[in-house]
Coordinates of N, CA and C in Angstrom, one line a residue:
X1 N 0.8 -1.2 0.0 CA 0.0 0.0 0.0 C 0.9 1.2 0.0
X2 N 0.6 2.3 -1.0 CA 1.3 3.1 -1.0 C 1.4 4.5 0.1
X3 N 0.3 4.6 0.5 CA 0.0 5.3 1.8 C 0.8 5.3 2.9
X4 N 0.7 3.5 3.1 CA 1.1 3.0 4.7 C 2.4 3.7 5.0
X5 N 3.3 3.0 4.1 CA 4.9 4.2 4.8 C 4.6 5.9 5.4
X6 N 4.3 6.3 4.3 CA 4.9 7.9 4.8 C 3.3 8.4 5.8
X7 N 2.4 7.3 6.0 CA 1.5 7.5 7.3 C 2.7 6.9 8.6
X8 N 3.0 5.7 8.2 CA 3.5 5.5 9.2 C 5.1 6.1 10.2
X9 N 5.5 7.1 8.8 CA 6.0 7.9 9.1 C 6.2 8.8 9.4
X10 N 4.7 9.3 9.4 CA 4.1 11.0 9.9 C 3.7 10.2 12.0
X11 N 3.4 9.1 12.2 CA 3.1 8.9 13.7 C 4.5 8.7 14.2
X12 N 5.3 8.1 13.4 CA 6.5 7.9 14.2 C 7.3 9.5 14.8
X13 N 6.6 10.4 13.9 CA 7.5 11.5 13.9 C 6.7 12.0 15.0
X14 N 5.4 11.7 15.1 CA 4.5 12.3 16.3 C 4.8 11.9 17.4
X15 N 5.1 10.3 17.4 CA 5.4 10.2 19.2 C 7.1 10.5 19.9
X16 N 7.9 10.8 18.6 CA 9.4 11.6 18.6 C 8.8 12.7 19.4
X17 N 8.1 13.9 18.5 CA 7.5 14.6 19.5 C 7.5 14.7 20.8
X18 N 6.6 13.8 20.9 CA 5.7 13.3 22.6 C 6.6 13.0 23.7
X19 N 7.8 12.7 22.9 CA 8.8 12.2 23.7 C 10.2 13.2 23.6
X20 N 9.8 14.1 23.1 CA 10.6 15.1 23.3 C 11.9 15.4 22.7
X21 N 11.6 14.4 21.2 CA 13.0 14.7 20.4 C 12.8 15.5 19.3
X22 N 12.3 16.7 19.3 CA 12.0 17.5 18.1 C 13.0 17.3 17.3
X23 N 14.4 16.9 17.4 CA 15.1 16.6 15.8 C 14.9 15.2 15.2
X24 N 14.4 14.8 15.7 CA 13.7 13.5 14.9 C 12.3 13.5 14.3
X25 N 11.7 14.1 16.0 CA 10.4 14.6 14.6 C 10.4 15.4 13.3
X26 N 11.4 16.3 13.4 CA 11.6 16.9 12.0 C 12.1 15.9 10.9
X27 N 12.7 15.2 11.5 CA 13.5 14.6 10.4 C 12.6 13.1 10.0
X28 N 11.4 13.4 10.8 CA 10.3 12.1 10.1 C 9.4 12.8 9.8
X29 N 9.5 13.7 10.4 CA 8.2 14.7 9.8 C 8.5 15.2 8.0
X30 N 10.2 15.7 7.8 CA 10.2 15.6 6.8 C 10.2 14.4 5.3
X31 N 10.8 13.4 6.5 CA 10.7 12.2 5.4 C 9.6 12.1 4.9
X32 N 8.4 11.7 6.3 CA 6.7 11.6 5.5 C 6.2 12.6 4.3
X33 N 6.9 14.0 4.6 CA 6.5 14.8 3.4 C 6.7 14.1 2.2
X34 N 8.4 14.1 2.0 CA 8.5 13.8 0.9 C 7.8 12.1 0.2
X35 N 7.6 11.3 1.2 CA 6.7 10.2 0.5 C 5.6 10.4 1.1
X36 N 4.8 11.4 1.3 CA 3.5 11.6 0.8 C 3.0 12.0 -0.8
X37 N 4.5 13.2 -1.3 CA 4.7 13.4 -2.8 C 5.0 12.5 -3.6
X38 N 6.2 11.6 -3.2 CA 6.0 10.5 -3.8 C 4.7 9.4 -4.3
X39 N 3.9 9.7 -3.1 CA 2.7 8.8 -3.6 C 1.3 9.4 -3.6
X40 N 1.7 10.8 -4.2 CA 0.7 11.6 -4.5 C -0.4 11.7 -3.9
X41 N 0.2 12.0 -2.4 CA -0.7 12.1 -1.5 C -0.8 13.5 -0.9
X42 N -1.5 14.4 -2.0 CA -1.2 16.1 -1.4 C -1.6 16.6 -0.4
X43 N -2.4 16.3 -0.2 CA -3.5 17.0 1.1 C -2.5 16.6 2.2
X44 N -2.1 15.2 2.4 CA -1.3 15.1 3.4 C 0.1 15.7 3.5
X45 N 0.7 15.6 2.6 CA 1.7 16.5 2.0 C 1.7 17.9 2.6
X46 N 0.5 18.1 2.3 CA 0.7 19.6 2.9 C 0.3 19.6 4.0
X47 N -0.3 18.5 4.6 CA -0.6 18.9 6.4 C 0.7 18.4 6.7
X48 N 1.8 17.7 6.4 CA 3.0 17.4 6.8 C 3.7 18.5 7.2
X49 N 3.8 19.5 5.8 CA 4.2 20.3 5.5 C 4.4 21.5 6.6
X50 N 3.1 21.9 6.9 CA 2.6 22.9 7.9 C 2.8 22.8 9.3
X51 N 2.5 21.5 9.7 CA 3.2 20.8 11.0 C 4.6 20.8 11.1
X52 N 5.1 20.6 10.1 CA 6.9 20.9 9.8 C 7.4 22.6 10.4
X53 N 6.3 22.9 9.5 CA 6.2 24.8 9.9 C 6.4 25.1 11.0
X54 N 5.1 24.9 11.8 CA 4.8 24.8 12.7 C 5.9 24.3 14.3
X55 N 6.6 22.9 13.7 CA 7.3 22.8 14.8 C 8.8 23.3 14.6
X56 N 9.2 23.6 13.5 CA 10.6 24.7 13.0 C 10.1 25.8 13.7
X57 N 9.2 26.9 13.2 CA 9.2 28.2 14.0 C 10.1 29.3 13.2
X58 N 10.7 30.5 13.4 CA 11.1 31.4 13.2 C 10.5 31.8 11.7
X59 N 11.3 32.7 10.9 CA 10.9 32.6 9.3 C 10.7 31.9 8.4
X60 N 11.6 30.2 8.3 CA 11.3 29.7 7.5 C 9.7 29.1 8.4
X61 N 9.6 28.8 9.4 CA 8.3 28.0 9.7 C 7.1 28.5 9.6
X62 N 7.4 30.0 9.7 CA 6.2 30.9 9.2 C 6.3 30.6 7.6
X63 N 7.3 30.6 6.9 CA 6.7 30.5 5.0 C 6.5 29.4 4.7
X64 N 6.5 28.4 5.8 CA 5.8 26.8 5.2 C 4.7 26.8 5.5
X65 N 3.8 27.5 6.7 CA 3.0 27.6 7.2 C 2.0 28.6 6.5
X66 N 2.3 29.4 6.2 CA 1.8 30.6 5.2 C 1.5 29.5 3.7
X67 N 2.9 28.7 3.0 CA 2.5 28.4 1.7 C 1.2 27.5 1.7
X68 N 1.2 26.5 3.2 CA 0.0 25.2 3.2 C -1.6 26.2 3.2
X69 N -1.4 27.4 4.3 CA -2.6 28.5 4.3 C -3.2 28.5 2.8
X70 N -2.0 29.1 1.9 CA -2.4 29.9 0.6 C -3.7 28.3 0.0
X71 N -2.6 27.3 0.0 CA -2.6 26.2 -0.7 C -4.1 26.0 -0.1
X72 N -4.7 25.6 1.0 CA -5.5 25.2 1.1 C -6.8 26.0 1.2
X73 N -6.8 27.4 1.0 CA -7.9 28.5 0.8 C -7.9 28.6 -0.7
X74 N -7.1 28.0 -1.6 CA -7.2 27.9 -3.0 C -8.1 26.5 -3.0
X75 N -7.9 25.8 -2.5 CA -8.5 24.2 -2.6 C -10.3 24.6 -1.7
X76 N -10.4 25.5 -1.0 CA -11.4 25.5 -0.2 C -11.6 25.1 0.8
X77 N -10.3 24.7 1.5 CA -10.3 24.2 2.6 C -10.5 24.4 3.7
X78 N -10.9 24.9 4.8 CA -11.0 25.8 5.9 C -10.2 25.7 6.9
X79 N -9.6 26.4 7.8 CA -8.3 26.1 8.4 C -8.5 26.8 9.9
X80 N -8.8 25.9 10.4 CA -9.1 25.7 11.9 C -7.5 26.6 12.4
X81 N -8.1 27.3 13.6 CA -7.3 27.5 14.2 C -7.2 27.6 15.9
X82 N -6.3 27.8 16.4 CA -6.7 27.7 18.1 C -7.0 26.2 18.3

């Protein structure tokens, strides 16, 4: 199944997280991006993406965070916040 990796790659990065290794979750958080693209899985792609943003911070995490925004008010998506 083409999904299952880079899903299973977006939780592994989450409980890195939980457990308080933010350089791992980055670095599974980025892996899952890119095999979300790989398997033409955009929507998730870009929630990878934004969460990447999101837990980077400073300028670039605001312009990954900003590009998933644009990206998903073009799609119609609504974007929860708080």
């Amino acid at each position: 199944m083409g999904y299952a990796n880079p899903l299973a790659t977006l939780i592994r990065a989450g409980l890195a997280k939980q457990q308080g290794d933010l350089a791992g979750a980055l670095t599974l958080t980025e892996k899952a991006l890119k095999e979300f693209e790989a398997a033409d899985m955009r929507l998730y792609a870009v929630a990878a993406r934004r969460r990447l943003g999101e837990m980077l911070g400073g300028d670039r995490g605001l312009q990954l965070v900003a590009q998933t925004e644009e990206w998903m008010t073009k799609q119609q998506i609504r974007i929860r916040r708080g």
